[in-house]
PDB file of C-alpha atoms and ligand atoms in Angstrom:
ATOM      1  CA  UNK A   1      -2.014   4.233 -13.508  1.00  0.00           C
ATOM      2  CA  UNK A   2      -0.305   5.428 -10.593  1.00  0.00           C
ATOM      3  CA  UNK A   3      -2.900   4.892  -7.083  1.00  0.00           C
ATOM      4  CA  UNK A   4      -4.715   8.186  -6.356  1.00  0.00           C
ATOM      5  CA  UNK A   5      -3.564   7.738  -2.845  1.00  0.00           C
ATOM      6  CA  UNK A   6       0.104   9.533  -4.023  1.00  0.00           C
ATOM      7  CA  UNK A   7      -0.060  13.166  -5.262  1.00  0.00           C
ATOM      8  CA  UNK A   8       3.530  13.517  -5.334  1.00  0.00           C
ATOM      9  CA  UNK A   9       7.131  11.833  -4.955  1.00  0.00           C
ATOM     10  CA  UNK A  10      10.151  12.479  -3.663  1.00  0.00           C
ATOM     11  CA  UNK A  11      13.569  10.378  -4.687  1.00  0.00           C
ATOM     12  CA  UNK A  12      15.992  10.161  -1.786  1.00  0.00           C
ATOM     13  CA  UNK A  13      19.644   8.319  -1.618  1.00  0.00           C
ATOM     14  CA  UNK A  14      23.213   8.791  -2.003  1.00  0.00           C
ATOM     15  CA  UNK A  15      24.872  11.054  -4.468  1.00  0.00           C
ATOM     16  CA  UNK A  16      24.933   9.329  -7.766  1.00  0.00           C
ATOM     17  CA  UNK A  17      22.240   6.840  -7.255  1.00  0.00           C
ATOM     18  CA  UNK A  18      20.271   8.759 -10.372  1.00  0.00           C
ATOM     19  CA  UNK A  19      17.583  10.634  -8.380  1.00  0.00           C
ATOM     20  CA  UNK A  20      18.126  13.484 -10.955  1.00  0.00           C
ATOM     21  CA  UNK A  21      17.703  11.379 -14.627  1.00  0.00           C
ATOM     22  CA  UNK A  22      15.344   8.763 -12.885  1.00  0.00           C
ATOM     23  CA  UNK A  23      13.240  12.102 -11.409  1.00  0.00           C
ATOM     24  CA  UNK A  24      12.942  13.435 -14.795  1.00  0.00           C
ATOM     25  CA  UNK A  25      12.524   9.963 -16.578  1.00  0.00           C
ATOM     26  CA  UNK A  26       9.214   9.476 -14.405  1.00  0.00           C
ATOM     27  CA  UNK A  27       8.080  12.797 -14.049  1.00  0.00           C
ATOM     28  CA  UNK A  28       7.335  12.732 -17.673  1.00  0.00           C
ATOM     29  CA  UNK A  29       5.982   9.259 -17.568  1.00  0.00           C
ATOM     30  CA  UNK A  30       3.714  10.173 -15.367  1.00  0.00           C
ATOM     31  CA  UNK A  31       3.096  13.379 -16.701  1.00  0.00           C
ATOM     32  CA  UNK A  32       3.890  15.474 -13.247  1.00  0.00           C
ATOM     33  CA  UNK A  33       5.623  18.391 -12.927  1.00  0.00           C
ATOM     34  CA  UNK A  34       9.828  17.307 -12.003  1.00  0.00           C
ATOM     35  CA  UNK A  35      11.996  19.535  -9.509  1.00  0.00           C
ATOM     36  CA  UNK A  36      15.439  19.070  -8.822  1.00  0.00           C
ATOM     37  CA  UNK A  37      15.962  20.521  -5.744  1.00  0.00           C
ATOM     38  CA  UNK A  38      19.567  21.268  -5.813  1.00  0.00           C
ATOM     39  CA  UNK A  39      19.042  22.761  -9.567  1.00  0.00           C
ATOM     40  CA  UNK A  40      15.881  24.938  -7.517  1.00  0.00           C
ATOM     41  CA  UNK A  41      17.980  25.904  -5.238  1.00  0.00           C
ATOM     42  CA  UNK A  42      21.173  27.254  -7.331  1.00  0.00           C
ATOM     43  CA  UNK A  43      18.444  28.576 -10.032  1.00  0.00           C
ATOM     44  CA  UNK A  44      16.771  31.019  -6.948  1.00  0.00           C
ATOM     45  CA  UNK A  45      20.121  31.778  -5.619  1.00  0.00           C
ATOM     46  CA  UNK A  46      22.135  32.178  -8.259  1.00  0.00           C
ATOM     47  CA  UNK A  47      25.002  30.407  -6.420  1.00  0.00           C
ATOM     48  CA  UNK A  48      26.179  27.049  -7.655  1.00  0.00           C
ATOM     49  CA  UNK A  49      26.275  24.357  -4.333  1.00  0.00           C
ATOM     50  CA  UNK A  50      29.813  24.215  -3.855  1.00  0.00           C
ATOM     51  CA  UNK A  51      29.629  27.891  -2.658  1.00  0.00           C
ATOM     52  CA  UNK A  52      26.793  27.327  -0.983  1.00  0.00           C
ATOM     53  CA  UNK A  53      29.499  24.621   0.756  1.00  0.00           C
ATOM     54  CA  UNK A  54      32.404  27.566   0.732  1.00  0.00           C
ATOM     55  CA  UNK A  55      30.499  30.466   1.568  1.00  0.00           C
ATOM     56  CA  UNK A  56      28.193  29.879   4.284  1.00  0.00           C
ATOM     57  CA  UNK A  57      29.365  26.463   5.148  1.00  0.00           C
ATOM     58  CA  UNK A  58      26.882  23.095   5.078  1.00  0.00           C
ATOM     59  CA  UNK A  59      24.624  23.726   7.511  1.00  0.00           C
ATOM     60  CA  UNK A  60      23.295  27.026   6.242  1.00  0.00           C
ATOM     61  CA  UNK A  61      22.739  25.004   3.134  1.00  0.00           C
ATOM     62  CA  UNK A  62      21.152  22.360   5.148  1.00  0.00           C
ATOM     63  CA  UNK A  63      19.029  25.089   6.511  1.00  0.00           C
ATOM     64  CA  UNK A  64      18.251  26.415   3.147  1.00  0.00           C
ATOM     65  CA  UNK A  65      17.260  23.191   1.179  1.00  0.00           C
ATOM     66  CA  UNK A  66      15.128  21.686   3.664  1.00  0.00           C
ATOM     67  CA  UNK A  67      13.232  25.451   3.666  1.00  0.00           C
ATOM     68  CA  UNK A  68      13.047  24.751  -0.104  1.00  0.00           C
ATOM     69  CA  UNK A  69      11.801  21.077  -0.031  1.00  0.00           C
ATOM     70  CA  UNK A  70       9.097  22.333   2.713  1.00  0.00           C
ATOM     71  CA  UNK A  71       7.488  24.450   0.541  1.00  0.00           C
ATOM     72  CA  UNK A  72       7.847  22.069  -2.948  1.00  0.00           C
ATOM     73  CA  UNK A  73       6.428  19.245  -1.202  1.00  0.00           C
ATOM     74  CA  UNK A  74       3.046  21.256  -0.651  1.00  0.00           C
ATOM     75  CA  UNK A  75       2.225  21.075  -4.000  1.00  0.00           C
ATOM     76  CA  UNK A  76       0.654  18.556  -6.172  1.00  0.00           C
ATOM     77  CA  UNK A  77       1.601  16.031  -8.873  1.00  0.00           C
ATOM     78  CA  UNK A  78       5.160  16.878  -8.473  1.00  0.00           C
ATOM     79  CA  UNK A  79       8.263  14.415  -8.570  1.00  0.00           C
ATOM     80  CA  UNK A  80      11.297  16.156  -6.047  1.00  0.00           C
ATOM     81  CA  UNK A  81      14.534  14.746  -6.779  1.00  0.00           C
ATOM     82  CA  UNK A  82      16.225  15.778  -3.063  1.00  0.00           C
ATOM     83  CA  UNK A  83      19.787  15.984  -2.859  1.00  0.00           C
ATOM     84  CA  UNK A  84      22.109  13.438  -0.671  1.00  0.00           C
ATOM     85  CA  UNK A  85      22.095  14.542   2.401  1.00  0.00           C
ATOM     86  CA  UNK A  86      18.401  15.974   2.756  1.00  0.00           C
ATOM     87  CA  UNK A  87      16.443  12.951   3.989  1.00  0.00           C
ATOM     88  CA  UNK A  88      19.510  12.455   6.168  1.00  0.00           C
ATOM     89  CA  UNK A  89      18.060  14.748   8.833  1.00  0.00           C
ATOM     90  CA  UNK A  90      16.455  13.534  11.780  1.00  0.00           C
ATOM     91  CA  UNK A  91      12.294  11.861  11.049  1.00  0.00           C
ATOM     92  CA  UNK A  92      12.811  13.606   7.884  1.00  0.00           C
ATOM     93  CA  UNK A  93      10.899  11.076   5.959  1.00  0.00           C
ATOM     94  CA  UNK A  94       8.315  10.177   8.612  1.00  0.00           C
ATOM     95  CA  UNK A  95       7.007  13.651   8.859  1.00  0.00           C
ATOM     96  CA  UNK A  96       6.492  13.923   4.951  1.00  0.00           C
ATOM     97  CA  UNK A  97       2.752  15.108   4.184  1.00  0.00           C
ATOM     98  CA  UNK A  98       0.104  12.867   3.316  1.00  0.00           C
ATOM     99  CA  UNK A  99      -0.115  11.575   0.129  1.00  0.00           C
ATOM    100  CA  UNK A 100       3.916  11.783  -0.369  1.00  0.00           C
ATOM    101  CA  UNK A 101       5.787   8.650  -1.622  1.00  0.00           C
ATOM    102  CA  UNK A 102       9.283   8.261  -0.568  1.00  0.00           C
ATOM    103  CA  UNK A 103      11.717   6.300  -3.045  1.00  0.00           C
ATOM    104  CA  UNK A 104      14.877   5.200  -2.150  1.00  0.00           C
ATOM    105  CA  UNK A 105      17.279   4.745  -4.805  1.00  0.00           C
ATOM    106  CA  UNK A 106      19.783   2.374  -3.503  1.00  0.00           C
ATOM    107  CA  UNK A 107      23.580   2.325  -5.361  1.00  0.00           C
ATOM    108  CA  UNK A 108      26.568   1.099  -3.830  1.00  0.00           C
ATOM    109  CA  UNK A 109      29.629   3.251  -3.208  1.00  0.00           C
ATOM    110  CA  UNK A 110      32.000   2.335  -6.002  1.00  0.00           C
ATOM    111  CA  UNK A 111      29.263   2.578  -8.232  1.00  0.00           C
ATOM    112  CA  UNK A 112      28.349   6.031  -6.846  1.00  0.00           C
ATOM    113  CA  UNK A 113      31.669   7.445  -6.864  1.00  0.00           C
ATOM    114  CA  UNK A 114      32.101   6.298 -10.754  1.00  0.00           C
ATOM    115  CA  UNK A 115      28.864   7.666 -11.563  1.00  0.00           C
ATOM    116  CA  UNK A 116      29.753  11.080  -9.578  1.00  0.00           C
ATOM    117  CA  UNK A 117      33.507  11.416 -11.496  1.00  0.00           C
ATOM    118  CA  UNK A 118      31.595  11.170 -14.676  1.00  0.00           C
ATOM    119  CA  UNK A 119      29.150  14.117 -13.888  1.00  0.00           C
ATOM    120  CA  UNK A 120      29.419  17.867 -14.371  1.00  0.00           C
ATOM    121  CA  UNK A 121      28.109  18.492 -11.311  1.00  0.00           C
ATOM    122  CA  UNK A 122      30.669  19.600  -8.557  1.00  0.00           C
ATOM    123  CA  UNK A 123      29.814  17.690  -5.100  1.00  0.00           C
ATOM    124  CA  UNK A 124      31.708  19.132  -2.570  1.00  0.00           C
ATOM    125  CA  UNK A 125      31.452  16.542   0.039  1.00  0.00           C
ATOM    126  CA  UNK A 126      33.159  14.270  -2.443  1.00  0.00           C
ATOM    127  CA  UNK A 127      36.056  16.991  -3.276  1.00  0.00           C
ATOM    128  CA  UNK A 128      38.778  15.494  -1.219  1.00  0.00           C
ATOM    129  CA  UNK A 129      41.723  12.778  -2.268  1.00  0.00           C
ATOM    130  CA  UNK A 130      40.051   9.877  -1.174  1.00  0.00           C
ATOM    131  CA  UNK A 131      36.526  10.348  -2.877  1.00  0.00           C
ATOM    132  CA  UNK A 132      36.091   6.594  -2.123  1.00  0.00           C
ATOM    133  CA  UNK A 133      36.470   6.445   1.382  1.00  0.00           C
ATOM    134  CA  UNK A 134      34.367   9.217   2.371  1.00  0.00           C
ATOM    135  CA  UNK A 135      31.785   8.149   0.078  1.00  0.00           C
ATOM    136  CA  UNK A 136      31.713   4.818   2.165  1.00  0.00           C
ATOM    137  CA  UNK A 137      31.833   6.531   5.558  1.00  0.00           C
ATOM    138  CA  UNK A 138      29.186   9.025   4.608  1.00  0.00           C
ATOM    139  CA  UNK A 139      26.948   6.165   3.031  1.00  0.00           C
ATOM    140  CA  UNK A 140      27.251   3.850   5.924  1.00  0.00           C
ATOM    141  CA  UNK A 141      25.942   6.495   8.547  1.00  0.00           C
ATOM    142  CA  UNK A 142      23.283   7.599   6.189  1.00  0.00           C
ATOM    143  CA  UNK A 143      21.978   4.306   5.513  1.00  0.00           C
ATOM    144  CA  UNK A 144      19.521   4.003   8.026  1.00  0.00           C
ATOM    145  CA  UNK A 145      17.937   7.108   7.187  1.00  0.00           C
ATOM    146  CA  UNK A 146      17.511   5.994   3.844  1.00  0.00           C
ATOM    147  CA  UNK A 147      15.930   2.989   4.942  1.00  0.00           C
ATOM    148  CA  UNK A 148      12.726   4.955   6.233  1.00  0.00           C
ATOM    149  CA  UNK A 149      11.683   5.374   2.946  1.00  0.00           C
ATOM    150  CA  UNK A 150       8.521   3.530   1.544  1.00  0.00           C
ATOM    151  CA  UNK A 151      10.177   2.058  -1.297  1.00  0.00           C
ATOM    152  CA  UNK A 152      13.657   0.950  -2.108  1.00  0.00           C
ATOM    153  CA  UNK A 153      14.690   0.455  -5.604  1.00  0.00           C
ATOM    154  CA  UNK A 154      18.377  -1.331  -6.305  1.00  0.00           C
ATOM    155  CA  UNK A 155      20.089   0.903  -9.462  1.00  0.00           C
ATOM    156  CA  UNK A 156      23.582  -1.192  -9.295  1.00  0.00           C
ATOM    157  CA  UNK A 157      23.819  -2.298 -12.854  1.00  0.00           C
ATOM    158  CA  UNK A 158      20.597  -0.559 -13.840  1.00  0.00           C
ATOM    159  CA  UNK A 159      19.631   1.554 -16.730  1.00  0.00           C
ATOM    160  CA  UNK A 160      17.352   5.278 -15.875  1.00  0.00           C
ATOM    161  CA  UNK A 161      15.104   3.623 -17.910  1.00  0.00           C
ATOM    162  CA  UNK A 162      14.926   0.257 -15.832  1.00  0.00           C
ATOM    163  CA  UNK A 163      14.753   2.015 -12.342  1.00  0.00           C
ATOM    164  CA  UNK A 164      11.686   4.008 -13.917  1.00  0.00           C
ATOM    165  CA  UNK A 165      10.043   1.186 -14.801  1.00  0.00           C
ATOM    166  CA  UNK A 166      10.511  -0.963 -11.765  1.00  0.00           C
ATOM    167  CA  UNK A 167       9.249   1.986  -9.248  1.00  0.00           C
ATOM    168  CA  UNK A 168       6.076   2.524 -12.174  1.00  0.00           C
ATOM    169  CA  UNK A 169       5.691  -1.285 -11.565  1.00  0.00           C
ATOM    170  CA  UNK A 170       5.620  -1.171  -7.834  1.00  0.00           C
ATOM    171  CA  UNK A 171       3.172   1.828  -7.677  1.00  0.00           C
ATOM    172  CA  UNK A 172       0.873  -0.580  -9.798  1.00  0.00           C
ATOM    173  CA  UNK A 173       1.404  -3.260  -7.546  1.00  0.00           C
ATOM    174  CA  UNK A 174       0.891  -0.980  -4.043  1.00  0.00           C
ATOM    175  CA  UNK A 175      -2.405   0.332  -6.254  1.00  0.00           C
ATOM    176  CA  UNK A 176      -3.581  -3.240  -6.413  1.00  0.00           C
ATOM    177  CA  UNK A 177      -2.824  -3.739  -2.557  1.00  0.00           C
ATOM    178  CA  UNK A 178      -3.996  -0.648  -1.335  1.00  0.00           C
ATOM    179  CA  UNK A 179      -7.201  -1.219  -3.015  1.00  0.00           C
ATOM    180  CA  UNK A 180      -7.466  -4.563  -1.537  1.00  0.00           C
ATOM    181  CA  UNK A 181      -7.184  -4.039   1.999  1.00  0.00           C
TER     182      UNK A 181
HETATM  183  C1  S3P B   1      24.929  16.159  -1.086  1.00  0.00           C
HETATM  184  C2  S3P B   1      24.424  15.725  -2.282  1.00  0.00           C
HETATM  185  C3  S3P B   1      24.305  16.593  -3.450  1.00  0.00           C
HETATM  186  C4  S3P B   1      24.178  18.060  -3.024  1.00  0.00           C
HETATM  187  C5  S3P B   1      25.302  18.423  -2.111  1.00  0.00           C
HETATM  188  C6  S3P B   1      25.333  17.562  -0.843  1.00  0.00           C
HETATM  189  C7  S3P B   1      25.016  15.182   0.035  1.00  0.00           C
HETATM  190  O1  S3P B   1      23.163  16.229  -4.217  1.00  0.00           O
HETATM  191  O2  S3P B   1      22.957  18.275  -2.381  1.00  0.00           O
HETATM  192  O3  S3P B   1      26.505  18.287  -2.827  1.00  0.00           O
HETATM  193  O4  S3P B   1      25.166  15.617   1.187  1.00  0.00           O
HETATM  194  O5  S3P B   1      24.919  13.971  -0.231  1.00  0.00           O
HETATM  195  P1  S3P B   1      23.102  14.892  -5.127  1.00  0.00           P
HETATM  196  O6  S3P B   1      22.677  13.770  -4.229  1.00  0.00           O
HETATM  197  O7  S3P B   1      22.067  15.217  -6.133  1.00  0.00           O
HETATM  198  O8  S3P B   1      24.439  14.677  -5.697  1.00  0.00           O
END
């Protein structure tokens, strides 16, 4: 049972460490309500993210998801699978509401960029001739951001469904301590 103390999660961490296929994997586990917030936002705009990236350029689609991920994050019993670069923002993930858990799904960078080739999903910031390289620069200033968050779960070498049931296992666990103190 996950502690009553968390109405609602949110995945964070780099592109390809599985916040999309985990988020879904435990949403219906624990029988909440799963939002991709990069799917939200192309669904309500009707434009896919890389011209989000062309069009308007990445800080009006900074602008726009973190809008987005406000107003998801008010609601209950909800997993949010954020995109890359949102907790990347300044206190981000100290100034979630109450009752938020923060996940970090850790994945190193040539693991990340094999998982990324292999997906349908265009990621602009990962367009260029050297996928590898910017993956590592981008990862190593984002790190620390990352860090913030409550939990960190290691995917190198991991299945969806062993991530899943390692972050299940440490909400049991946090239950247990919570509880305790
Ligand atoms: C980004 C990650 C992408 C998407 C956009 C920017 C980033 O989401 O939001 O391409 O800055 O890391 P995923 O992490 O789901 O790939």
């Amino acid at each position: 049972m996950i502690p009553p103390v968390f109405r609602r999660i949110v995945l964070v961490g780099f592109m390809g460490a599985g916040k999309t296929s985990v988020g879904e994997q435990l949403s219906s586990r624990l029988g909440w309500r799963f939002v991709d917030l990069d799917e939200e936002l192309v669904a309500r705009s009707g434009l896919s993210i890389d011209d989000w990236f062309d069009a308007f350029g990445e800080a009006a689609f900074r602008k726009e998801e973190a809008a987005l991920a406000r107003e998801l994050l008010a609601s209950s019993d909800l997993v949010l699978a954020s995109g890359g670069g949102w907790a990347v923002e300044p206190d981000r993930l100290v100034e979630l509401p109450p009752g938020t858990l923060s996940v970090w799904l850790d994945v190193g960078v040539e693991e990340a960029v094999r998982r990324v080739q292999k997906s349908s999903v265009s990621r602009p910031l990962l367009r260029g001739k050297a996928p590898e390289n910017e993956a590592r620069r981008l990862l190593e200033a984002r790190w620390s951001a990352y860090a913030e968050a409550q939990i960190r779960v290691d995917t190198n070498g991991q299945s969806v469904e062993d991530v899943t049931s390692r972050i299940l296992e440490i909400l049991e666990n946090e239950g247990t301590r919570t509880a305790a103190e």
